[in-house]
Short mmCIF file of C-alpha atoms and ligand atoms in Angstrom, two decimals:
data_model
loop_
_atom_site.label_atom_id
_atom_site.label_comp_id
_atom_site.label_asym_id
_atom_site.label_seq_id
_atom_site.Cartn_x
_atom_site.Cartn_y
_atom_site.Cartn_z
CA UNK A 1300 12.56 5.26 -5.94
CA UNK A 1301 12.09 1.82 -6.54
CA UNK A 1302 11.52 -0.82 -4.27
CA UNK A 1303 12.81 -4.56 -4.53
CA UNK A 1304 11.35 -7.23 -2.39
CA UNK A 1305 13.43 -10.57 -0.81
CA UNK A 1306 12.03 -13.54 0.90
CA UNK A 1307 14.76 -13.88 3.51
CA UNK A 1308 16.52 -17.29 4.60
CA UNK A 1309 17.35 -17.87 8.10
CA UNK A 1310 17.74 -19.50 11.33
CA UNK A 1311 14.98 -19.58 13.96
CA UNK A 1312 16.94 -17.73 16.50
CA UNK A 1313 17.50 -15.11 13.57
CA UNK A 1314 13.88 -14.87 12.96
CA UNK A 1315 13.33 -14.33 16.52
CA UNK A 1316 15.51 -11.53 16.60
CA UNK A 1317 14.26 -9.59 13.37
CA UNK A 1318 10.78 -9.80 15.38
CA UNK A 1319 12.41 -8.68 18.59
CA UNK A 1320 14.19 -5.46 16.30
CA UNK A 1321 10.23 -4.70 14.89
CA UNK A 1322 9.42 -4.99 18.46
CA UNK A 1323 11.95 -2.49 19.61
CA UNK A 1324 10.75 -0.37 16.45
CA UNK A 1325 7.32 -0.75 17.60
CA UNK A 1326 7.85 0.66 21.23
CA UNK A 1327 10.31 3.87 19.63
CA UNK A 1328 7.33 4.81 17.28
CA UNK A 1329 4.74 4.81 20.24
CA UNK A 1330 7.25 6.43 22.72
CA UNK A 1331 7.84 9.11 20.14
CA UNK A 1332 4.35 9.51 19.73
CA UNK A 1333 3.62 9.31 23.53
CA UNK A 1334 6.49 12.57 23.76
CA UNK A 1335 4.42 14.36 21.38
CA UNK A 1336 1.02 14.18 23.61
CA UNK A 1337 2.88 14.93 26.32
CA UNK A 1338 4.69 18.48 24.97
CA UNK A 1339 1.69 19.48 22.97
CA UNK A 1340 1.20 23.16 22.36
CA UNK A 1341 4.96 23.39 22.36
CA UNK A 1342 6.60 23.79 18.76
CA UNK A 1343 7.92 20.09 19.13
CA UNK A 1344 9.32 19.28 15.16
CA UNK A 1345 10.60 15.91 13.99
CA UNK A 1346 14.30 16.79 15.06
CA UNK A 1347 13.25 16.68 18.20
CA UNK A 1348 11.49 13.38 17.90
CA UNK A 1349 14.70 12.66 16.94
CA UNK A 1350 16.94 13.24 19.79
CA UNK A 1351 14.31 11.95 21.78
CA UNK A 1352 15.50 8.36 20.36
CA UNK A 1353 18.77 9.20 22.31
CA UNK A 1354 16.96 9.53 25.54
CA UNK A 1355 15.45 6.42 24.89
CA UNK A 1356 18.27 4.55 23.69
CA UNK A 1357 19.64 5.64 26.86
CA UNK A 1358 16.99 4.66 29.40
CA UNK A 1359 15.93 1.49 27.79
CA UNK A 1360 18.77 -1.12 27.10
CA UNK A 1361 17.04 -3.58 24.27
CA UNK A 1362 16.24 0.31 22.32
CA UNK A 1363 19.80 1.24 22.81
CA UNK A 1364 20.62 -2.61 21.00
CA UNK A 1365 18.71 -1.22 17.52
CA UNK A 1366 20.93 0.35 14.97
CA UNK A 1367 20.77 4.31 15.71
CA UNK A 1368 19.27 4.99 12.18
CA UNK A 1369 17.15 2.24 12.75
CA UNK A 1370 15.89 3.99 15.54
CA UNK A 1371 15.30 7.28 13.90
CA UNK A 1372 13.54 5.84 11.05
CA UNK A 1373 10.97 4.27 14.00
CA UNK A 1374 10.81 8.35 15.27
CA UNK A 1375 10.13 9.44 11.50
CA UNK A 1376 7.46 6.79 11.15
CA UNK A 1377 5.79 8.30 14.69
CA UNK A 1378 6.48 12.19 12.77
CA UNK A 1379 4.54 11.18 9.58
CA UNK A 1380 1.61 9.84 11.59
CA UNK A 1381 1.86 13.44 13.60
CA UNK A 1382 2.07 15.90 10.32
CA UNK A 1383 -0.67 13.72 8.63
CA UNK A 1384 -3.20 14.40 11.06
CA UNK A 1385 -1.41 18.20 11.13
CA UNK A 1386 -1.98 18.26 7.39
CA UNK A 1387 -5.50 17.16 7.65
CA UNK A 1388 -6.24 19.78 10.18
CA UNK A 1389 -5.03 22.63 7.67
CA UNK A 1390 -6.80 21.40 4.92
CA UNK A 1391 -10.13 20.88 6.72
CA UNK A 1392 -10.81 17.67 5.31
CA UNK A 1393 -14.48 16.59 6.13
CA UNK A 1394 -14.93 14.15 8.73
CA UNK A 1395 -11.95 12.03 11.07
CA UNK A 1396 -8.69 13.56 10.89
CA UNK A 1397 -6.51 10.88 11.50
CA UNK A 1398 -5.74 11.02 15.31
CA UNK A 1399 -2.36 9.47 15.29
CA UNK A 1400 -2.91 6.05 17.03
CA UNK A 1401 -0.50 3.96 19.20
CA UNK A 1402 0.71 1.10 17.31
CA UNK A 1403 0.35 -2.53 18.15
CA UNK A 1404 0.66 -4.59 15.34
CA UNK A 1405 3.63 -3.49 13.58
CA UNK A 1406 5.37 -5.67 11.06
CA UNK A 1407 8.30 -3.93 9.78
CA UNK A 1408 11.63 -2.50 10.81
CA UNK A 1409 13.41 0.07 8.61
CA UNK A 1410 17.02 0.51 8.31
CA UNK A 1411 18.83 3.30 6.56
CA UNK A 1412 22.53 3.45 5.33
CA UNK A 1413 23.98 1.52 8.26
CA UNK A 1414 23.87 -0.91 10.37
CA UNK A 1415 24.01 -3.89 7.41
CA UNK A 1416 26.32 -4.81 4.64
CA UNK A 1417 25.73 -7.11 1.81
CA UNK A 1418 27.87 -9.67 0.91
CA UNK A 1419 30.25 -9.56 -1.88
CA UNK A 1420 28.23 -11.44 -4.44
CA UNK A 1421 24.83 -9.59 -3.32
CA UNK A 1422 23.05 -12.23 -2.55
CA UNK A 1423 22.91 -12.12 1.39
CA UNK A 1424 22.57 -9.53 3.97
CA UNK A 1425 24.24 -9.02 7.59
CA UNK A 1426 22.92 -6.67 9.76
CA UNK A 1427 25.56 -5.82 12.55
CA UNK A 1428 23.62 -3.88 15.55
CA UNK A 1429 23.50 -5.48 19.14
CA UNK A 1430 20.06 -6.80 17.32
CA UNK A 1431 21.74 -9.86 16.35
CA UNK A 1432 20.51 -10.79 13.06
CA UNK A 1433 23.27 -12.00 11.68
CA UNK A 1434 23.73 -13.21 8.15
CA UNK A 1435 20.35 -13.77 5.94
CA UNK A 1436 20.24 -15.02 2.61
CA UNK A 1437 18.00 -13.07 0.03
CA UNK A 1438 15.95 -15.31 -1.95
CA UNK A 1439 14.68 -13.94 -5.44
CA UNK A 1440 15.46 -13.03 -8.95
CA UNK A 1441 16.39 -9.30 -8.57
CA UNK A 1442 19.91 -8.13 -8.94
CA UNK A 1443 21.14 -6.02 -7.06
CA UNK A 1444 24.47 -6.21 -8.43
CA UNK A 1445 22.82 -3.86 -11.00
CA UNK A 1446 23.45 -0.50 -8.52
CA UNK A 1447 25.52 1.38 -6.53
CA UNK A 1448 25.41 0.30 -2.93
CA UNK A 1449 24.76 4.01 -2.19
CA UNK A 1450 21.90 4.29 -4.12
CA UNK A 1451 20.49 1.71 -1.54
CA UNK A 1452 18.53 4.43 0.70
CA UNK A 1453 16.64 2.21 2.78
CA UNK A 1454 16.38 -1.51 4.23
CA UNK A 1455 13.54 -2.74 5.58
CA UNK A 1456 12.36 -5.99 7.41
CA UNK A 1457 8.95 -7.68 7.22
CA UNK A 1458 7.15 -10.43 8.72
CA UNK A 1459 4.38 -11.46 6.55
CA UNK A 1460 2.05 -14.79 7.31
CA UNK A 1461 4.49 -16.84 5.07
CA UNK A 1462 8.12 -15.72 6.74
CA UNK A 1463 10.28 -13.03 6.40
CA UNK A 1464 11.35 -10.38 3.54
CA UNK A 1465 13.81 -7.72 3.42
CA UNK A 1466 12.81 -4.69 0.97
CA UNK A 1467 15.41 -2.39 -0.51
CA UNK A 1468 14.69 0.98 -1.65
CA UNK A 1469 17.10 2.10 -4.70
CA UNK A 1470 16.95 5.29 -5.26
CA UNK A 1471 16.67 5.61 -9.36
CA UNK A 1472 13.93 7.34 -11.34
CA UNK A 1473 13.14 4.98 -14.43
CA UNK A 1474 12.14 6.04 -17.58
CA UNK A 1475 11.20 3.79 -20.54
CA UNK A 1476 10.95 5.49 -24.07
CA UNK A 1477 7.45 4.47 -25.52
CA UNK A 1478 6.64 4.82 -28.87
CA UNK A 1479 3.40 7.20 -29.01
CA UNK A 1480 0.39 5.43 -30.08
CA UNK A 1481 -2.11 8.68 -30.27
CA UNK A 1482 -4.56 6.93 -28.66
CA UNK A 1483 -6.02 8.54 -25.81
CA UNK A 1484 -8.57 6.59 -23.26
CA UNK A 1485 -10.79 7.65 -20.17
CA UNK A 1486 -11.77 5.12 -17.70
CA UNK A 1487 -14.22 4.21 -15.42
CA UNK A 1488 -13.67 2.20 -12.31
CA UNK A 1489 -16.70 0.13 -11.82
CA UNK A 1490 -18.18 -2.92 -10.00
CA UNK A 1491 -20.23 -4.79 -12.64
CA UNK A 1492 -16.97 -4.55 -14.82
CA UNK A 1493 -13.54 -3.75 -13.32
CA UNK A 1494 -12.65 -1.00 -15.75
CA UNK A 1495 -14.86 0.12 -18.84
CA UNK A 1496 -13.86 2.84 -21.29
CA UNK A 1497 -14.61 5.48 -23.82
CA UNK A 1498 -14.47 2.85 -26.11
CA UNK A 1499 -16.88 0.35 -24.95
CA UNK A 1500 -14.07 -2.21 -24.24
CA UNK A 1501 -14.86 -3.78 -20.80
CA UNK A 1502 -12.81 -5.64 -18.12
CA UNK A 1503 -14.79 -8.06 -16.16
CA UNK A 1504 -14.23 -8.26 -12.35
CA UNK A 1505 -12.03 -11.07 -11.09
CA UNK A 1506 -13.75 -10.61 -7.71
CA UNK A 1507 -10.52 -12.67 -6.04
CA UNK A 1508 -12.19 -12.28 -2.44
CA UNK A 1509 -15.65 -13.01 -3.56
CA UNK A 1510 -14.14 -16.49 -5.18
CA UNK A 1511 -12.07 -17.26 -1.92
CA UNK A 1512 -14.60 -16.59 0.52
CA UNK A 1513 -15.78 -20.22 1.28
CA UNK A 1514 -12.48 -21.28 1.67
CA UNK A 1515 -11.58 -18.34 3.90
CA UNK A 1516 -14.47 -18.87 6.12
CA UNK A 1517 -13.54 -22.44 6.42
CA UNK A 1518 -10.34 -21.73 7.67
CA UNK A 1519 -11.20 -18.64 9.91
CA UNK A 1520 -14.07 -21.00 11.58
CA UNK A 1521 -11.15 -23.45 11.93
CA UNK A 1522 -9.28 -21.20 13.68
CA UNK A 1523 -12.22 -20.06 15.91
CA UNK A 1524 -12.74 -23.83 17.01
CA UNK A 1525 -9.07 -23.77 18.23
CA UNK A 1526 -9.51 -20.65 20.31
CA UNK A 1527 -9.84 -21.30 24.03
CA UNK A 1528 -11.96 -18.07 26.14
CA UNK A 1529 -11.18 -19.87 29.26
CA UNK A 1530 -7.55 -19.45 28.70
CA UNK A 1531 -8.03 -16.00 27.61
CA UNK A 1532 -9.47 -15.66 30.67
CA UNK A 1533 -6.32 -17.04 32.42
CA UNK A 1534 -4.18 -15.03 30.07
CA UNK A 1535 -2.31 -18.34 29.04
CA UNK A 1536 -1.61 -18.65 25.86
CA UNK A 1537 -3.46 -20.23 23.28
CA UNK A 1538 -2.63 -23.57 22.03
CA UNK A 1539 -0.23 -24.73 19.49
CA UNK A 1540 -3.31 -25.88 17.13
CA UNK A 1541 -4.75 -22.67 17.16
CA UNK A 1542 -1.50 -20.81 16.20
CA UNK A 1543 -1.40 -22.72 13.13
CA UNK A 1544 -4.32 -22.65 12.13
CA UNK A 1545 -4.00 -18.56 12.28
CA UNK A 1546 -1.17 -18.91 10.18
CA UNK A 1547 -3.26 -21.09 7.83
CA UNK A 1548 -6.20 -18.31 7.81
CA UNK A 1549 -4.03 -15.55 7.24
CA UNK A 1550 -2.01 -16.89 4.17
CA UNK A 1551 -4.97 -17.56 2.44
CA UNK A 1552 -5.54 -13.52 2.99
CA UNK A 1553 -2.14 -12.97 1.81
CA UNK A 1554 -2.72 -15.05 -1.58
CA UNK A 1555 -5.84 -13.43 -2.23
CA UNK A 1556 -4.57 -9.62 -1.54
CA UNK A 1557 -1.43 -10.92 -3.88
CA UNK A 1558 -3.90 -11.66 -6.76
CA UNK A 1559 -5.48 -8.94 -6.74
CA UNK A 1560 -2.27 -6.79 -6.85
CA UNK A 1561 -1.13 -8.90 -10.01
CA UNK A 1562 -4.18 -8.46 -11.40
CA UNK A 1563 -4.04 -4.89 -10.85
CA UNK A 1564 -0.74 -4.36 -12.16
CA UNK A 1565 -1.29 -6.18 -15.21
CA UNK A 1566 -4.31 -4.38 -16.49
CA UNK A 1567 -2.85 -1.00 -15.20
CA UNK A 1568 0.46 -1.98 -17.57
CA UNK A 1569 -1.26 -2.92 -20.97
CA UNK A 1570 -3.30 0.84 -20.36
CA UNK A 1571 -0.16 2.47 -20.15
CA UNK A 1572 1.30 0.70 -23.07
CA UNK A 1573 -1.46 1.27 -25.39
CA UNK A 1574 -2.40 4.94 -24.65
CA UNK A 1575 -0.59 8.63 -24.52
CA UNK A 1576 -2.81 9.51 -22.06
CA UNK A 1577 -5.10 7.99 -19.80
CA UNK A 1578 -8.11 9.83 -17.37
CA UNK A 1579 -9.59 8.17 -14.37
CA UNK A 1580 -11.83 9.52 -11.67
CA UNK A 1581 -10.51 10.74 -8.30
CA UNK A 1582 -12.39 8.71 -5.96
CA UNK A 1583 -12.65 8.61 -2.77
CA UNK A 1584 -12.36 5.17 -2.16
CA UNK A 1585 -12.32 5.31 1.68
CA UNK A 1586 -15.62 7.14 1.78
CA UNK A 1587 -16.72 4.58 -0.44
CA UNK A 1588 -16.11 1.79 1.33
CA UNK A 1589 -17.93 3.38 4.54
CA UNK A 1590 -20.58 1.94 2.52
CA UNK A 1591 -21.69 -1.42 3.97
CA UNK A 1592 -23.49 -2.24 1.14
CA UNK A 1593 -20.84 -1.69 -1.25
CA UNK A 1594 -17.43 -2.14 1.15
CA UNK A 1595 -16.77 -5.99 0.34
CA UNK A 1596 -17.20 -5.34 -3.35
CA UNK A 1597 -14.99 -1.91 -3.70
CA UNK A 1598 -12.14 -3.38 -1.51
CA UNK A 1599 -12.18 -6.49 -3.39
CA UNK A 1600 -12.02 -4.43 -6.20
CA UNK A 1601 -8.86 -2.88 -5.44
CA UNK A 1602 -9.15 0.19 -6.94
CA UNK A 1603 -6.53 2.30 -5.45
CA UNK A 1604 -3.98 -0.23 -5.92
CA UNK A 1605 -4.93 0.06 -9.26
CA UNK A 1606 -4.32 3.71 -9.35
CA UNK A 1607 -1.02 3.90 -7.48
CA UNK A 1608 -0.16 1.12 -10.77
CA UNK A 1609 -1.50 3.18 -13.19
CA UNK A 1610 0.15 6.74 -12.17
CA UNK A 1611 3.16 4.63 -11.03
CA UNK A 1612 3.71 2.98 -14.43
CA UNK A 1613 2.45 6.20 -16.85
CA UNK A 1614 5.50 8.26 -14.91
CA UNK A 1615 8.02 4.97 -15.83
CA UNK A 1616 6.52 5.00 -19.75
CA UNK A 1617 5.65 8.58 -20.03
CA UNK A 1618 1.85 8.24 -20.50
CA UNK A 1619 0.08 11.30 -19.03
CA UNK A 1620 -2.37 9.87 -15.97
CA UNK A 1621 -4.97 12.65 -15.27
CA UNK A 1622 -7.23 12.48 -12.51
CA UNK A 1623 -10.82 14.17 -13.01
CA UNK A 1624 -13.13 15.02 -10.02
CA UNK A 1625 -16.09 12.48 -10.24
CA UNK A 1626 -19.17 14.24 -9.56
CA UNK A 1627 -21.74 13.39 -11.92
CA UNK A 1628 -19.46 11.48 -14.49
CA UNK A 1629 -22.31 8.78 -14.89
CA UNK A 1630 -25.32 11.45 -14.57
CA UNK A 1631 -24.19 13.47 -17.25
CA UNK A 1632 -25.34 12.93 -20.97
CA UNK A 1633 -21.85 12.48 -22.68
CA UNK A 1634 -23.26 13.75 -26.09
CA UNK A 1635 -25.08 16.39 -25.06
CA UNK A 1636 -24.22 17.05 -21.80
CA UNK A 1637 -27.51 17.27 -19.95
CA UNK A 1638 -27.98 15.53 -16.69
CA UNK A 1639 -29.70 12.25 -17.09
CA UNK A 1640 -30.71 11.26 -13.73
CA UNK A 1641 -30.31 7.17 -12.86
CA UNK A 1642 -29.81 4.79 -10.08
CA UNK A 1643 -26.93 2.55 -9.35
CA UNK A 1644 -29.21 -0.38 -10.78
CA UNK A 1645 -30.29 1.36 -14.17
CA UNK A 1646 -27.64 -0.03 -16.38
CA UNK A 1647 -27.86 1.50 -19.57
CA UNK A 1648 -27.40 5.19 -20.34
CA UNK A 1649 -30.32 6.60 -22.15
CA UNK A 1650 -30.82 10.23 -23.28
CA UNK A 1651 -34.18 12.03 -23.47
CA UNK A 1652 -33.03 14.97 -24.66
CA UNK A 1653 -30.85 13.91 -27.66
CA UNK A 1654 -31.71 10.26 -27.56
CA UNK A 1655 -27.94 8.88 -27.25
CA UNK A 1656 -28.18 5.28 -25.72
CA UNK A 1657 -25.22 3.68 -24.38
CA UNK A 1658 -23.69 1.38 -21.71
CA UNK A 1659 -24.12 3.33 -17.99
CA UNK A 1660 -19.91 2.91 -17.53
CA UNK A 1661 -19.43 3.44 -20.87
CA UNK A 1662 -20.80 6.63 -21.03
CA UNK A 1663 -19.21 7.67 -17.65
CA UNK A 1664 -15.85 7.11 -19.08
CA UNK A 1665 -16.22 8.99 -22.18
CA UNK A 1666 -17.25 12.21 -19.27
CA UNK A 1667 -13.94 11.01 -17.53
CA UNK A 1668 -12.10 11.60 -20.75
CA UNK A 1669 -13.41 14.84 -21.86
CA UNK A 1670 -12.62 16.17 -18.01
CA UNK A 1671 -9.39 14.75 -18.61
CA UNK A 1672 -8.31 16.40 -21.50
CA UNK A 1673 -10.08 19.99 -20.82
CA UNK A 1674 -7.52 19.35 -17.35
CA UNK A 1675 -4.91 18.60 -19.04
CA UNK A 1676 -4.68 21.16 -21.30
CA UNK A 1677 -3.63 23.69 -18.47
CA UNK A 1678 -2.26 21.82 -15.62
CA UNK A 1679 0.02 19.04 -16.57
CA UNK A 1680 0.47 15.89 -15.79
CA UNK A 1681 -0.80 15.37 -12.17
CA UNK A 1682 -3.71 17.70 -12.44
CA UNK A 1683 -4.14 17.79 -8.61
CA UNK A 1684 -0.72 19.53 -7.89
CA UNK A 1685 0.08 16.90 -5.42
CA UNK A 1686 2.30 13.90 -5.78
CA UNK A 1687 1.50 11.20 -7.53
CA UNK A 1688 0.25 8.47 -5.09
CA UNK A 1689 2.92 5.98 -6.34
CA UNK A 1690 5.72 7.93 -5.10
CA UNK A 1691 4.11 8.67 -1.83
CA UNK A 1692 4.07 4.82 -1.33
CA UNK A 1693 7.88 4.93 -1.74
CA UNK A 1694 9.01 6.74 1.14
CA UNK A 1695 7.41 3.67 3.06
CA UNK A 1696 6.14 5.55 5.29
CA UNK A 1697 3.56 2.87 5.67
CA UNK A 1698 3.46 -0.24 7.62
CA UNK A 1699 2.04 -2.86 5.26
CA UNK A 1700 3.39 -3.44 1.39
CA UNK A 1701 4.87 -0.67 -0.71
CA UNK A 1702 2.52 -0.77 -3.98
CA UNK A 1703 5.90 -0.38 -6.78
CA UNK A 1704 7.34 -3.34 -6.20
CA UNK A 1705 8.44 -4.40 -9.61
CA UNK A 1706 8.30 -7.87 -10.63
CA UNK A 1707 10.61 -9.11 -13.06
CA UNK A 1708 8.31 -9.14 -16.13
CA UNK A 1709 7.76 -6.29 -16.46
ZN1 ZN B 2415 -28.01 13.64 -24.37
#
């Protein structure tokens, strides 16, 4: 599955209407999820989520106005929330379980196979439920004249702080013959550098958040200026002023999270290209980032983005991506294999017992690569069994950005 992105051209009163179809898409998803609380202890499965959308569509007139798929697509959303937290429960996994939570900020709609058409030439959209989109015009450099319409699974509608785009998920797996290169690399995701490896090469941090924080604070203070309690208080709404300067605020977010996704991609693309196989640590990066000391740095980092790119882009290339538990990658001696105890300030790596010096990362990502290609050996590519997180972010099941969009040079 691949997923290409649109900025979307429109009227106003079109705009309006895709936010009144998320809002429609909003209220199925928590109804859905509200009919679940409310039959609990029953066997309730995500059929019957489904044909709870018809009871909806029939007792609420602006639900009965979304496309039918459109609405069952807000009911699936609601069901992967559910077996999640189901999921989590089975597997025990330490700590929260993932509640599933009403939602309140939603920013997407998803269509299926109906309720649009594209124009003859590809190059604009109309979506025909009682929604009233209309005709939109699809801005970008992608062509879709490339594919069967029926490989088009899903359409999908987001608002982002700088308009509108409408995604399109084809359904093709792509594979790229790559010459073999026989190299082999492991790599350690770090803070000092972005990634080192086995090799002693080092990529330094870009730190995109870190470098955009004084202008970000200027505009969020902006922003707070503008904001009136009193009419809070009132429940007015705010003023015109402070809208904007919201709008202001969160672009600059949505530039900086856009860096770092390029950035991400880029580096995870010339690892691909110039290895067979490549091992990483399986981090927990939301554990991590419970971390207060540590949380701006690791999300500014963007580590899982990174991975989703990496696995993502080894699959398209046919690099094998290996994942290798992480306990005590930068303890361990990587020559000798003792355990050299250090803390997260001690820098360097050095051995009393066989007196092998080296670079902390360094050393941790020649570990990673010996873990990765004792895994290997047995288990095949994803080592974990599970699917690879890039094609998990291609059911968009999520709410925010799919992680494989492709740009075009790639
Ligand atoms: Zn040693």
């Amino acid at each position: 599955m691949i997923i290409y992105e649109f900025k979307v051209k429109g009227k106003d009163r079109q705009y309006r209407a895709i936010d009144d179809a998320i809002r429609t898409s909003q209220f199925i998803q928590n109804k859905c999820l509200r009919f679940w609380m409310d039959n609990k202890g029953t066997s309730l499965n995500r059929y019957d989520l489904n044909k709870h959308c018809a009871v909806l569509a029939a007792e609420f007139p602006f639900a009965d106005e979304l496309n039918s798929m459109a609405r069952q697509s807000a009911a699936e959303r609601a069901w992967s929330a559910i077996a999640r937290f189901y999921d989590n429960c089975k597997k025990k996994v330490k700590g929260k379980k993932g509640f599933p939570q009403f939602k309140r900020h939603c920013r997407s709609v998803e269509y299926k196979t109906s309720g649009w058409k594209l124009s003859t030439t590809r190059k604009a959209i109309t979506f025909s439920d009682k929604k009233e989109i209309g005709t939109l015009k699809l801005k970008g450099t992608y062509d879709l004249n490339y594919y069967d319409i029926k490989q088009i699974k899903r359409v999908r509608l987001v608002r982002r702080a700088d308009g509108y785009y409408a995604q399109f998920a084809v359904d093709i797996d792509l594979k790229v013959e790559k010459v073999p290169t026989g190299q082999v690399v492991g790599i350690d995701l770090g803070l000092k550098y972005f990634i080192a490896d086995d090799k002693g090469n080092v990529e330094q941090s870009p730190q995109f958040y870190r470098k955009s924080l004084k202008q970000l604070n200027r505009a969020n203070r902006k922003k707070s200026k503008k904001y009136d309690p009193k009419k809070k208080k009132a429940q007015q709404p705010q003023s015109t002023n402070y809208h904007k300067a919201k709008i202001r605020y969160a672009r600059k977010h949505l530039r900086v999270s856009r860096q770092r996704k390029e950035y991400c991609k880029r580096v995870a693309y010339s690892v691909i290209q110039s290895n067979d196989l490549v091992a990483y640590e399986d981090l927990n990066v939301k554990g991590l980032v419970r971390n207060r000391h540590l949380a701006k740095s690791i999300s500014d980092a963007g580590w899982s983005t990174f991975r989703s790119w990496l696995e993502y882009l080894g699959h398209k290339y046919g690099s094998v991506t290996v994942a290798v538990p992480p306990h005590n990658t930068s303890q361990n001696c990587s020559n000798c294999g003792q355990k050299v105890k250090k803390s997260l300030s001690t820098r360097t790596h050095v051995c009393p017992h066989c007196g092998f010096v080296e670079d902390r990362d360094v050393n941790a990502a020649i570990n990673i690569l010996t873990r990765g290609l004792r895994t290997v050996g047995h288990t095949g590519t994803y080592a974990w069994g599970d699917l690879p997180s890039w094609a998990i972010g291609a059911n968009l099941s999520s709410n925010g950005e799919s992680t494989n969009q492709e740009s075009p040079s790639l």
